[in-house]
Short mmCIF file of C-alpha atoms and ligand atoms in Angstrom, two decimals:
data_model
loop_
_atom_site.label_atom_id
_atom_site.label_comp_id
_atom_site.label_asym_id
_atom_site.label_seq_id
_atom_site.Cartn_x
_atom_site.Cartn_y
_atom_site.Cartn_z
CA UNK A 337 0.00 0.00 0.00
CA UNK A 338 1.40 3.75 -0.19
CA UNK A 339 0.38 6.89 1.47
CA UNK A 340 0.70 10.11 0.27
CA UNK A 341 3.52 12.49 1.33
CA UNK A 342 2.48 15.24 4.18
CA UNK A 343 1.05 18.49 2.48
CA UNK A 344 3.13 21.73 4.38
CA UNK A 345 -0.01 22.76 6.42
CA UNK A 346 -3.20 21.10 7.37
CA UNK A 347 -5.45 23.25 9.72
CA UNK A 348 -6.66 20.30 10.99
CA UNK A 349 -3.88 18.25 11.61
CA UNK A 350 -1.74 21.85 12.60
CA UNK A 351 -4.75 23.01 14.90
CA UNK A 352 -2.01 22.16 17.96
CA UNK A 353 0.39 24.91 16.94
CA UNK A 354 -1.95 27.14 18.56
CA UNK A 355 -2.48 25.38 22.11
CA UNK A 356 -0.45 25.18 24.57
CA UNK A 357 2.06 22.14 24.32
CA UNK A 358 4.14 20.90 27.54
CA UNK A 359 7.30 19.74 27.88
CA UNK A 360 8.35 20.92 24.46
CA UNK A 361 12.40 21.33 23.96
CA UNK A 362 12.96 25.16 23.10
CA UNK A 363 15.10 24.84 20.10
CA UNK A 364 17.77 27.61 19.66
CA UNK A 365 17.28 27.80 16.25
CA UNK A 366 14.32 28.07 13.90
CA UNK A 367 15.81 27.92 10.72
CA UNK A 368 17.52 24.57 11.48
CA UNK A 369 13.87 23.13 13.12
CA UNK A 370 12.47 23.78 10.12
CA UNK A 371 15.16 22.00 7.63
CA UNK A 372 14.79 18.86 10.27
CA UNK A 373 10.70 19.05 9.98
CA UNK A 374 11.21 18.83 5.83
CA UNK A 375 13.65 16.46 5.93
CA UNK A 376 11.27 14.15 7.92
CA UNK A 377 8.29 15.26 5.93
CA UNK A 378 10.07 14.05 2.82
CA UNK A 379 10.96 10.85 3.88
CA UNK A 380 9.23 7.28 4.09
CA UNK A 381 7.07 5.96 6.62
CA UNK A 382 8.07 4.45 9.25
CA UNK A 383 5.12 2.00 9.49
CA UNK A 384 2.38 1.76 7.06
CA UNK A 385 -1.32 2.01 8.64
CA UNK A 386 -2.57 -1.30 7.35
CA UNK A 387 -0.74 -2.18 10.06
CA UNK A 388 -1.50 0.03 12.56
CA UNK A 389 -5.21 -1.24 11.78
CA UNK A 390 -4.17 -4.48 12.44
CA UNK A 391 -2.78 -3.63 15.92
CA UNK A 392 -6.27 -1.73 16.42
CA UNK A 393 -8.30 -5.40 15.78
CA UNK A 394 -5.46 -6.92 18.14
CA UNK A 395 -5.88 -4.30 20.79
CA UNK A 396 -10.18 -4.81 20.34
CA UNK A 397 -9.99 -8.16 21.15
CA UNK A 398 -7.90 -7.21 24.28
CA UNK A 399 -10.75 -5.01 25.16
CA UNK A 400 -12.86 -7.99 24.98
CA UNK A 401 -10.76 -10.29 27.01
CA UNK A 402 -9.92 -12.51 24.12
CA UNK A 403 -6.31 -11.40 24.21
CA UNK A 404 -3.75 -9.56 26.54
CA UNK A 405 -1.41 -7.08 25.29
CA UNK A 406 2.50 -7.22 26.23
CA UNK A 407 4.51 -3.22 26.13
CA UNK A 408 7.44 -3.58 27.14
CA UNK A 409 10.98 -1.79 26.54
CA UNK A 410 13.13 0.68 27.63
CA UNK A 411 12.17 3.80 29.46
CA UNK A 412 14.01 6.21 26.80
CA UNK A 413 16.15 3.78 23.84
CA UNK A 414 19.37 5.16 23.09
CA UNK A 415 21.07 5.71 19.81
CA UNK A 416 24.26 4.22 21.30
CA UNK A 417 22.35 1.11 22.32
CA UNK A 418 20.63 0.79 19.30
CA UNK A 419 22.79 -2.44 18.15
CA UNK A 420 22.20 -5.98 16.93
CA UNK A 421 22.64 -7.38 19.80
CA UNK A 422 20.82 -4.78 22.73
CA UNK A 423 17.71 -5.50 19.98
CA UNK A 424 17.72 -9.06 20.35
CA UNK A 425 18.37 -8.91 23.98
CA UNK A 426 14.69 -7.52 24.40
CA UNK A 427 12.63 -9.17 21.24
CA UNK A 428 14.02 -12.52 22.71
CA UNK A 429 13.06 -11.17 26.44
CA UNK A 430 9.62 -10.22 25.34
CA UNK A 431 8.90 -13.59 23.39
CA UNK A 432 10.07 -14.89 26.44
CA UNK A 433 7.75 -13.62 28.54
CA UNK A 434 4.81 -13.61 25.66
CA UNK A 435 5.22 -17.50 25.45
CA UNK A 436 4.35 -17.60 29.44
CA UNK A 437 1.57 -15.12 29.69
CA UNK A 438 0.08 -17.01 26.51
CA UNK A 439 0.13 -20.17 28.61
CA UNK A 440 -1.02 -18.11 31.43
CA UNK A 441 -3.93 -16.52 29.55
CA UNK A 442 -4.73 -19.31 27.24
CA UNK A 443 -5.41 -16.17 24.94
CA UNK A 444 -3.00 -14.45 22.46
CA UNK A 445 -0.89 -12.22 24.20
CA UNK A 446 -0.33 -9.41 21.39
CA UNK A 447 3.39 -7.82 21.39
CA UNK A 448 4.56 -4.26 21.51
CA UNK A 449 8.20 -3.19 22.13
CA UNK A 450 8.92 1.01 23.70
CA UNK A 451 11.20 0.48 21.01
CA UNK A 452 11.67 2.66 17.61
CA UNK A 453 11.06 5.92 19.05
CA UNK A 454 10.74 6.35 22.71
CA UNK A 455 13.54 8.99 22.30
CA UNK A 456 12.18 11.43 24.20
CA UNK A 457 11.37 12.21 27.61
CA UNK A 458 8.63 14.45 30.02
CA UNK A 459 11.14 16.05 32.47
CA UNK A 460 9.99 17.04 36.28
CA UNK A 461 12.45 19.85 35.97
CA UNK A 462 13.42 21.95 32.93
CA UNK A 463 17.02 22.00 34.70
CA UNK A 464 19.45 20.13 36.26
CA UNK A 465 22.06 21.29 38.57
CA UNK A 466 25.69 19.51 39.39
CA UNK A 467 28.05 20.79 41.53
CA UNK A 468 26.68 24.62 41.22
CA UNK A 469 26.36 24.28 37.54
CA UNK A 470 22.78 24.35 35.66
CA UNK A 471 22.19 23.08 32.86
CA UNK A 472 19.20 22.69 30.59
CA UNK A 473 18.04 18.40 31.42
CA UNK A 474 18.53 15.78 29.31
CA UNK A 475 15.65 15.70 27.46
CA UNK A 476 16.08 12.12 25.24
CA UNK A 477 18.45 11.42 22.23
CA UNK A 478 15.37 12.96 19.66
CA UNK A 479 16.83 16.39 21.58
CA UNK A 480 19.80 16.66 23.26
CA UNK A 481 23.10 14.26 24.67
CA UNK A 482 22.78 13.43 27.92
CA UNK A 483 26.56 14.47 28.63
CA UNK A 484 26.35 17.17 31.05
CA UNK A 485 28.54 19.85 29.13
CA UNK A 486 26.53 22.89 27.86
CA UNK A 487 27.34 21.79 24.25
CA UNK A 488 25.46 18.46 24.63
CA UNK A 489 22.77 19.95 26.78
CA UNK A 490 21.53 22.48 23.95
CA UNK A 491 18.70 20.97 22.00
CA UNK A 492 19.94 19.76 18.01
CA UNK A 493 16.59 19.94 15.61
CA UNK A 494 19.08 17.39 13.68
CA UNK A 495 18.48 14.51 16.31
CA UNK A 496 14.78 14.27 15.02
CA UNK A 497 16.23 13.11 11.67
CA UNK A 498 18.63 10.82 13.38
CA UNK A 499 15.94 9.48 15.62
CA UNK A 500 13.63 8.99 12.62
CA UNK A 501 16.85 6.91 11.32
CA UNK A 502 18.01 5.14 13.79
CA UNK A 503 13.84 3.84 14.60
CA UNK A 504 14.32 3.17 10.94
CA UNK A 505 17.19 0.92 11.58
CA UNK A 506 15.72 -0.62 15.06
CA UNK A 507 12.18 -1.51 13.04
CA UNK A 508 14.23 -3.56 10.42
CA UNK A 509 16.01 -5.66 13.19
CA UNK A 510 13.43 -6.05 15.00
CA UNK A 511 11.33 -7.22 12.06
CA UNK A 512 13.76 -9.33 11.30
CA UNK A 513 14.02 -11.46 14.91
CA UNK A 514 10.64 -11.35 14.56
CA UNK A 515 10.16 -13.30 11.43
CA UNK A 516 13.19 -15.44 11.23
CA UNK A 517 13.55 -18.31 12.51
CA UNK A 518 14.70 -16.43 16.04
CA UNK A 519 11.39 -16.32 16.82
CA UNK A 520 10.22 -20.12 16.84
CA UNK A 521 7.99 -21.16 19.71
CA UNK A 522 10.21 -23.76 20.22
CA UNK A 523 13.51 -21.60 20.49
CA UNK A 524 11.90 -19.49 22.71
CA UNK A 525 10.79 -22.43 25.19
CA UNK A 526 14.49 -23.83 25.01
CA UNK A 527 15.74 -20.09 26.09
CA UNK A 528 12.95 -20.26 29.51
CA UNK A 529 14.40 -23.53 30.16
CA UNK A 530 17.82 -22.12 30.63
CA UNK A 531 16.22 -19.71 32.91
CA UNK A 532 14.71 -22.25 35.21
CA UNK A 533 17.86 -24.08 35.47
CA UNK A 534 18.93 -21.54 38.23
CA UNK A 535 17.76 -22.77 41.39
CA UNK A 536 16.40 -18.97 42.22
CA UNK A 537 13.41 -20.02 40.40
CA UNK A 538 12.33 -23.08 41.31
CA UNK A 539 9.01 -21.69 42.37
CA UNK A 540 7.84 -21.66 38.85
CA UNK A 541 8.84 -25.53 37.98
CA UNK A 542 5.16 -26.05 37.90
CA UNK A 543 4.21 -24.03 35.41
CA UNK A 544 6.94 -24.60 33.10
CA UNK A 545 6.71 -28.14 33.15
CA UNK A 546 2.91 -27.48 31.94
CA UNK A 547 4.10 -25.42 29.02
CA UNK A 548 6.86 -28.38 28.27
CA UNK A 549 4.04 -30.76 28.12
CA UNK A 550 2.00 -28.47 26.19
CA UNK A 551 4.50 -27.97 23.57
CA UNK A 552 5.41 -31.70 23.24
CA UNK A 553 1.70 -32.46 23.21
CA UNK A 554 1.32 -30.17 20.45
CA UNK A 555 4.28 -31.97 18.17
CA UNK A 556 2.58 -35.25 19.09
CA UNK A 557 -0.64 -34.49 17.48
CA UNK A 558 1.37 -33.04 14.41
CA UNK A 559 0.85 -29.20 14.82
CA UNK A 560 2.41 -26.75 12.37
CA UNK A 561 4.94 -25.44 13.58
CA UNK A 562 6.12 -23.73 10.60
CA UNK A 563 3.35 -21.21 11.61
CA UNK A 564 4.90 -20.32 15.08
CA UNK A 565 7.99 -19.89 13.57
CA UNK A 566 7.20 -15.99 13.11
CA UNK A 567 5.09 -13.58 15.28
CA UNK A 568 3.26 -10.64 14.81
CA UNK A 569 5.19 -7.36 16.62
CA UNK A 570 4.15 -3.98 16.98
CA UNK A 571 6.07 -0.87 17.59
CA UNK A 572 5.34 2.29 20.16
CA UNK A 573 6.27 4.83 21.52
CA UNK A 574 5.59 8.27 23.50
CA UNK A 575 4.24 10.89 21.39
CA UNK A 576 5.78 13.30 23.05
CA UNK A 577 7.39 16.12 20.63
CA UNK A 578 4.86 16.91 17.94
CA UNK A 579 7.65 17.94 15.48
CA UNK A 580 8.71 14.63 15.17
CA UNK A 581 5.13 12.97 15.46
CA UNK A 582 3.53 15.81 12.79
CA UNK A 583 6.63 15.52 10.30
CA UNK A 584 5.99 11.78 10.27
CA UNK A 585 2.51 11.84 10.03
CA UNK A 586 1.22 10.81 6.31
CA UNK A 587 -2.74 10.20 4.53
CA UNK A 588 -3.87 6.86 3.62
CA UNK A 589 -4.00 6.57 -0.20
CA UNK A 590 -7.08 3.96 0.90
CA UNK A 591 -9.04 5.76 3.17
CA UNK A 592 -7.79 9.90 3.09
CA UNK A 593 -7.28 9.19 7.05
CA UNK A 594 -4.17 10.62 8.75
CA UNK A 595 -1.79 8.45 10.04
CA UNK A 596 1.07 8.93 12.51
CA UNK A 597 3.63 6.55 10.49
CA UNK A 598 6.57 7.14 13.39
CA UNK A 599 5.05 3.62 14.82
CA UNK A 600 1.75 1.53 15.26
CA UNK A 601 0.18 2.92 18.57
CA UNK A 602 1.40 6.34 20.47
CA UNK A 603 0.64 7.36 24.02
CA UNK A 604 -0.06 10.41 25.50
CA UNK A 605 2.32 10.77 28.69
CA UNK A 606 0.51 11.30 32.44
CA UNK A 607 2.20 15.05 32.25
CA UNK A 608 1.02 16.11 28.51
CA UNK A 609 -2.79 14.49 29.11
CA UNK A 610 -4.48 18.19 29.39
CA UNK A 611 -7.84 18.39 27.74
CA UNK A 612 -7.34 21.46 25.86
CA UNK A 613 -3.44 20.95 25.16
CA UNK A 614 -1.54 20.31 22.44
CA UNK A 615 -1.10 16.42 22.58
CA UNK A 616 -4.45 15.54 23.24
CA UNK A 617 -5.65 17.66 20.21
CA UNK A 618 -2.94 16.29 17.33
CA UNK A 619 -4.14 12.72 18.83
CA UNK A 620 -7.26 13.07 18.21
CA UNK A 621 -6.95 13.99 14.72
CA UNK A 622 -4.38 10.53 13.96
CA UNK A 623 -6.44 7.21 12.96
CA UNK A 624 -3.31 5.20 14.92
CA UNK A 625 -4.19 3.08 18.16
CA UNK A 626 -3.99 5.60 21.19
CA UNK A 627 -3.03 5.33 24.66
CA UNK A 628 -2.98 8.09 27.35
CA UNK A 629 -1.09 7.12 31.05
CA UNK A 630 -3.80 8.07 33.91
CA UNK A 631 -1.94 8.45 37.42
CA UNK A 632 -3.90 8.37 40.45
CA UNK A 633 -5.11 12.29 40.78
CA UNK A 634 -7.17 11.38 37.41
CA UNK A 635 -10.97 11.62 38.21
CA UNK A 636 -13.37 9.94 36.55
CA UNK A 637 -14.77 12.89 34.39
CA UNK A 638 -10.91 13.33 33.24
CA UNK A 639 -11.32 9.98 31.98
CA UNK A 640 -14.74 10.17 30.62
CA UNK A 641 -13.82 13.72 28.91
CA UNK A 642 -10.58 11.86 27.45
CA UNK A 643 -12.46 9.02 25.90
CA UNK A 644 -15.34 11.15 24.44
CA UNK A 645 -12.57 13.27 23.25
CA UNK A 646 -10.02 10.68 21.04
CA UNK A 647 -12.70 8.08 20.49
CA UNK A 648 -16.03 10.07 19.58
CA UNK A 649 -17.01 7.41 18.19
CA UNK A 650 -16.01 4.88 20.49
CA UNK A 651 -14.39 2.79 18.19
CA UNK A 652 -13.33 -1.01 19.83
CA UNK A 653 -9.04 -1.08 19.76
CA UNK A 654 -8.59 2.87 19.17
CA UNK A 655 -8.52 3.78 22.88
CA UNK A 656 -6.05 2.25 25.91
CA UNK A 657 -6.04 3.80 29.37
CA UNK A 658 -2.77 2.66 30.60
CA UNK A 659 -2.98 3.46 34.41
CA UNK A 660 -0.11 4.58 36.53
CA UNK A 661 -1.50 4.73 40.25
CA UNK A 662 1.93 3.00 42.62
CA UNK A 663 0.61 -0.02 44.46
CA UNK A 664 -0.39 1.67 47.66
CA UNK A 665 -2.95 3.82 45.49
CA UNK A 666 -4.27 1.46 42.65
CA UNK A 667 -7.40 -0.38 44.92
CA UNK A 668 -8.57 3.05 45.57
CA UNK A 669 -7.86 5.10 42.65
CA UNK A 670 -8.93 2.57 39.73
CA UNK A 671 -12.23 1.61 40.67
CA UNK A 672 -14.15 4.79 40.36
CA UNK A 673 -12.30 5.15 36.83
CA UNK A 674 -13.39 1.77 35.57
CA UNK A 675 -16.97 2.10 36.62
CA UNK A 676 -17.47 5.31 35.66
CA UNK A 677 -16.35 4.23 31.70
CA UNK A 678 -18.35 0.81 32.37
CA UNK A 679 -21.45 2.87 33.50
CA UNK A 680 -21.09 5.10 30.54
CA UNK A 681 -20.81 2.14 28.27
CA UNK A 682 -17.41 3.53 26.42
CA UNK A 683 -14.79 1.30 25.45
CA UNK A 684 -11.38 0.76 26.18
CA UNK A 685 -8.79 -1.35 27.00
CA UNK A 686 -7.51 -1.19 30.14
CA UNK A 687 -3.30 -2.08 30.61
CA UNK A 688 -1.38 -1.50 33.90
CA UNK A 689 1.66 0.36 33.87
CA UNK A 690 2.99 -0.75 37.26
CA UNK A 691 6.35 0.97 37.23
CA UNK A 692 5.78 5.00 37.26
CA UNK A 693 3.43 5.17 40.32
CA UNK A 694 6.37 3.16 42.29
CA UNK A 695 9.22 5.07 41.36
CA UNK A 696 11.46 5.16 44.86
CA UNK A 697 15.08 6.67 45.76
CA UNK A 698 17.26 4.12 47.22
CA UNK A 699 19.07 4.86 50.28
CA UNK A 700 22.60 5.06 48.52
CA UNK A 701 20.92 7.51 46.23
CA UNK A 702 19.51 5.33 42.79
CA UNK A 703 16.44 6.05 41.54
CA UNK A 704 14.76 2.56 41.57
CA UNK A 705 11.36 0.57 42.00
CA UNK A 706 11.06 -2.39 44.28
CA UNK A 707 9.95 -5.28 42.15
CA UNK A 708 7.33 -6.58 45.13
CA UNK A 709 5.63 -2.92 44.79
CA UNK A 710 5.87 -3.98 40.99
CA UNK A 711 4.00 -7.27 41.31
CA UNK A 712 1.55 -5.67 43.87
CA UNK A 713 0.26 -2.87 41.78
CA UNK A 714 -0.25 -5.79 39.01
CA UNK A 715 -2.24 -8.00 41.51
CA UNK A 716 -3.96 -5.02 42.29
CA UNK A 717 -5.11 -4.20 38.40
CA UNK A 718 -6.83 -7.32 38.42
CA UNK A 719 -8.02 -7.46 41.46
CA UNK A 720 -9.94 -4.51 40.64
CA UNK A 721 -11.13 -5.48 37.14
CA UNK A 722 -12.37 -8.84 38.55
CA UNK A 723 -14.31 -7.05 41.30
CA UNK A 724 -16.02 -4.61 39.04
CA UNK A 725 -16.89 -6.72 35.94
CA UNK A 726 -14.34 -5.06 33.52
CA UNK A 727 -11.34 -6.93 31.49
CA UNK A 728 -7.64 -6.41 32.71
CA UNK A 729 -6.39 -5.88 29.47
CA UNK A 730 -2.58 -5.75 28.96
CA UNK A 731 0.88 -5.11 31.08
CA UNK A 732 2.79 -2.42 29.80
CA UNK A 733 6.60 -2.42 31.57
CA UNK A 734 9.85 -1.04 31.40
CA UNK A 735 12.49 -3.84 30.94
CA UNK A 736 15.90 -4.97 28.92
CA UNK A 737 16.89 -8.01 28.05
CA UNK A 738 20.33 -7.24 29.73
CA UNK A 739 21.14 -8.27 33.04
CA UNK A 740 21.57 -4.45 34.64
CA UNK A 741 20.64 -3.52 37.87
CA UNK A 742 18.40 -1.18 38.64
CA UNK A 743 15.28 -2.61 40.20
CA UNK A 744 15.30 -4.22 44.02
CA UNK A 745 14.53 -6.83 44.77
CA UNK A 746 13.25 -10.70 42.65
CA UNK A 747 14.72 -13.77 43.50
CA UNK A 748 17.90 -12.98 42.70
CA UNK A 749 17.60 -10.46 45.26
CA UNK A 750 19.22 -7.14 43.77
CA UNK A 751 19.77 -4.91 47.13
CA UNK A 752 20.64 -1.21 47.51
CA UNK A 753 24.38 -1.86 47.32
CA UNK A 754 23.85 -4.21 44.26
CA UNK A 755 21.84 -1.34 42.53
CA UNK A 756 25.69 0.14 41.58
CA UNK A 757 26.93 -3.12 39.93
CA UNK A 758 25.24 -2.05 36.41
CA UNK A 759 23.37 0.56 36.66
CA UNK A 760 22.85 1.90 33.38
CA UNK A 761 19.44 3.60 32.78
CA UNK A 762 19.46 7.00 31.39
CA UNK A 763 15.86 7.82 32.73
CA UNK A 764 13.96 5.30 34.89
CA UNK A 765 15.07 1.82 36.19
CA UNK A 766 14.06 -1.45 33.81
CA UNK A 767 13.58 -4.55 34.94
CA UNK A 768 16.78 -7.11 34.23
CA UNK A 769 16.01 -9.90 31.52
CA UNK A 770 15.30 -12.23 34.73
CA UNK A 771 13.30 -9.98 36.65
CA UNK A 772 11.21 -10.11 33.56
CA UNK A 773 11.11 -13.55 33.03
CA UNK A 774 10.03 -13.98 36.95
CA UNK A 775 7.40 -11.14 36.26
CA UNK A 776 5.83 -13.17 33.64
CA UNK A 777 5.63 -15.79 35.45
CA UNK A 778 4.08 -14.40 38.48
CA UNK A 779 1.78 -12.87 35.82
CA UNK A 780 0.81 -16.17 34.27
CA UNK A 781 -0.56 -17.36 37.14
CA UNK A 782 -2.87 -14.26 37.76
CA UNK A 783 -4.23 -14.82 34.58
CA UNK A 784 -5.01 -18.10 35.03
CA UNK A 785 -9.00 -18.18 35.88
C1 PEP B 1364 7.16 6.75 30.75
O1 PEP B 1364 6.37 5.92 30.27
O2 PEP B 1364 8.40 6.64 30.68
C2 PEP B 1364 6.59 7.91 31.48
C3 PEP B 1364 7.23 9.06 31.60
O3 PEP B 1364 5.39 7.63 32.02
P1 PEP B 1364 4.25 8.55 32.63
O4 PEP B 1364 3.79 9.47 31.55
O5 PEP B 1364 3.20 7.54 33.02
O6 PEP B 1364 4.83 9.27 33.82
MN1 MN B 1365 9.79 5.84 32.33
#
């Protein structure tokens, strides 16, 4: 299929040039902005929206409880990490842990990496100060290095291009671990029982041995396997500077219908979720699968006005809430949201996000999350959903397929002083490739009805 090529200006699709629009880099110069915005204009999609339609059926059916949606990836990608090998690190880790919630769920779990554009990042602080010296924050690779020398610091309009390049590169390695033979259902059940040869994890024995039987069950009776020797992968990512999402955004030669081509679904950030903003407008107006993060001061007419407002017609797959609340909060703050959008009869599909409402500072100073808090606010989600009627729909997380640490706790038991060993976030901790693993399979077993 082919889209057409962005015309300059569409009052429509430009209508958030005149609202206001958070957490925007100011870029020092204009002239060079605009070179970066034709340059991305001009070039190919990223992803086409036949595609993006498909994810919408995908994320329908999670709506519906006939499927569960896996998110996962870094907090902010990197260009320098954007290698072969980082790549398959986290496709394998998420087929990893999609091959246990599937078991789990006895539902398709549908896949989406943070990967191939989360290159930008909502800030707390405009600044940051070391040792008496302020300088602007590190805003994501899409805008500025995250050295902290002035020259890195100022935001380059030419990192949009190279983030549009390097997603470029990341989409055609992932596609390709995706579809190769890398992704067999039977490689990836050989990889999880490497993991459960560490002792650590005994606990889950059970439930692996059911997916080995399942698996050999399924070669008895002669099943195709050539068909599980690719999966179906999606790419997302913060829509967070509308340069980059506008420039990128193209019509469907099928349909007319705008498309935001920088990757299959976006999200709307907990910070840039205002009503009358900027992001919430040029959202609207896209024909992608949406998401918008809802932290625990959301009421339940912010969440009614939200859906009314990017799914008028309250289209099945178009919307996700992906709530934020911190495991302490989620029992009381989710319930009046998912009633009020059951009462109203809207629909959406409902993910947790259980690592930014359980964001901690260690005692020796690291930013971290506890990975019990983790597991709670999870247990939580559904406990919720189950007690008011409504689907838990996905599990959006922040993980690598590395073994850093950054996160506290799992059966390996990362403590505070382990926390400096590898440390390597540039934003917010991930979970390790294990702690994943040990997530999904903790996860499994919730789903299990
Ligand atoms: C994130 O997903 O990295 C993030 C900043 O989340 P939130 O908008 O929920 O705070
Ligand atoms: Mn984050």
């Amino acid at each position: 299929m082919t889209t057409t090529s962005e015309p300059e200006v569409d009052p429509g699709l430009d209508n958030f040039r005149s609202l206001v629009a958070l957490q925007q880099p100011t870029w020092p110069d204009a002239s060079a902005l605009v070179a970066a915005r034709e340059q991305l204009a001009a070039s190919a999609p990223l992803v086409v929206p036949a595609a993006s339609d498909t994810l919408r059926s995908r994320l329908a059916a999670a709506s519906r409880g006939e499927a569960f949606l896996l998110q996962g990836g870094d907090c902010a990608e990197t260009f320098a990490e954007a290698n072969a090998d980082r790549i398959r690190n986290k496709i394998r880790t998420i087929l990893q842990m999609a091959v246990i919630l599937t078991h789990g769920a006895s539902m398709p779990v549908v896949k989406m990496g943070r990967m191939a554009g989360q290159y930008a990042k909502p800030r707390s602080s405009d600044d940051e100060t070391r040792d008496g010296v302020t300088l602007p924050a590190y805003r994501g690779d899409m805008i500025n290095g995250h050295a902290f020398t002035p020259g890195s610091r100022v935001p380059d309009p030419q990192r949009l291009v190279d983030a549009y390049r390097i997603s470029a590169a990341t989409w055609n390695v992932v596609r390709a671990f995706t579809t190769g033979g890398f992704a067999d259902l039977r490689q990836v059940h050989e990889w999880n029982r490497g993991f459960m040869r560490n002792p650590a994890y005994a606990r889950y024995e059970r439930t692996a041995s059911e997916i080995d039987r399942a698996i050999r069950f399924m070669d008895a009776c002669g099943a195709d396997f050539d068909a599980l020797r690719t999966v179906e992968f999606f790419v997302s990512h913060e829509a967070l500077v509308l340069d980059y999402e506008r420039a990128l955004t193209r019509f469907d030669s099928r349909t007319g219908d705008p498309y935001d081509t920088s990757g299959h679904f976006l999200w709307i950030g907990e910070r840039t979720r205002q009503l009358d903003g900027a992001h919430v407008d040029f959202l609207s107006r896209i024909a992608n699968p949406i998401g918008v993060k809802l932290g625990p001061t959301t009421s339940p007419d912010d969440a009614l006005a939200l859906a009314r407002r990017l799914n008028p017609d309250d289209e099945p797959g178009r919307l996700t809430f992906i709530t934020r609340m911190g495991a302490g909060r989620i029992r009381e703050a989710l319930p009046p949201l998912v009633e009020a959008v059951a009462r109203e009869g809207i629909t959406v599909t409902w993910v947790t996000d259980p690592m930014h409402g359980n964001t901690i500072t260690s005692d020796s100073g690291y930013k971290t999350r506890r990975f019990d808090d983790v597991l709670d606010e999870v247990r939580g989600f559904f406990e919720v959903h189950r007690a008011a009627g409504t689907v838990p729909g996905g599990l959006h997380v922040e993980l690598t397929g590395d073994d850093v640490t950054e996160v506290l706790g799992g059966s390996e038991e990362i403590d505070d002083a382990g926390l400096a060993l590898r440390y390597e976030t540039l934003v917010d901790p991930r979970l390790n490739h294990q702690q994943s693993l040990e997530m999904a399979f903790q996860v499994a077993e919730m789903l299990r009805r």
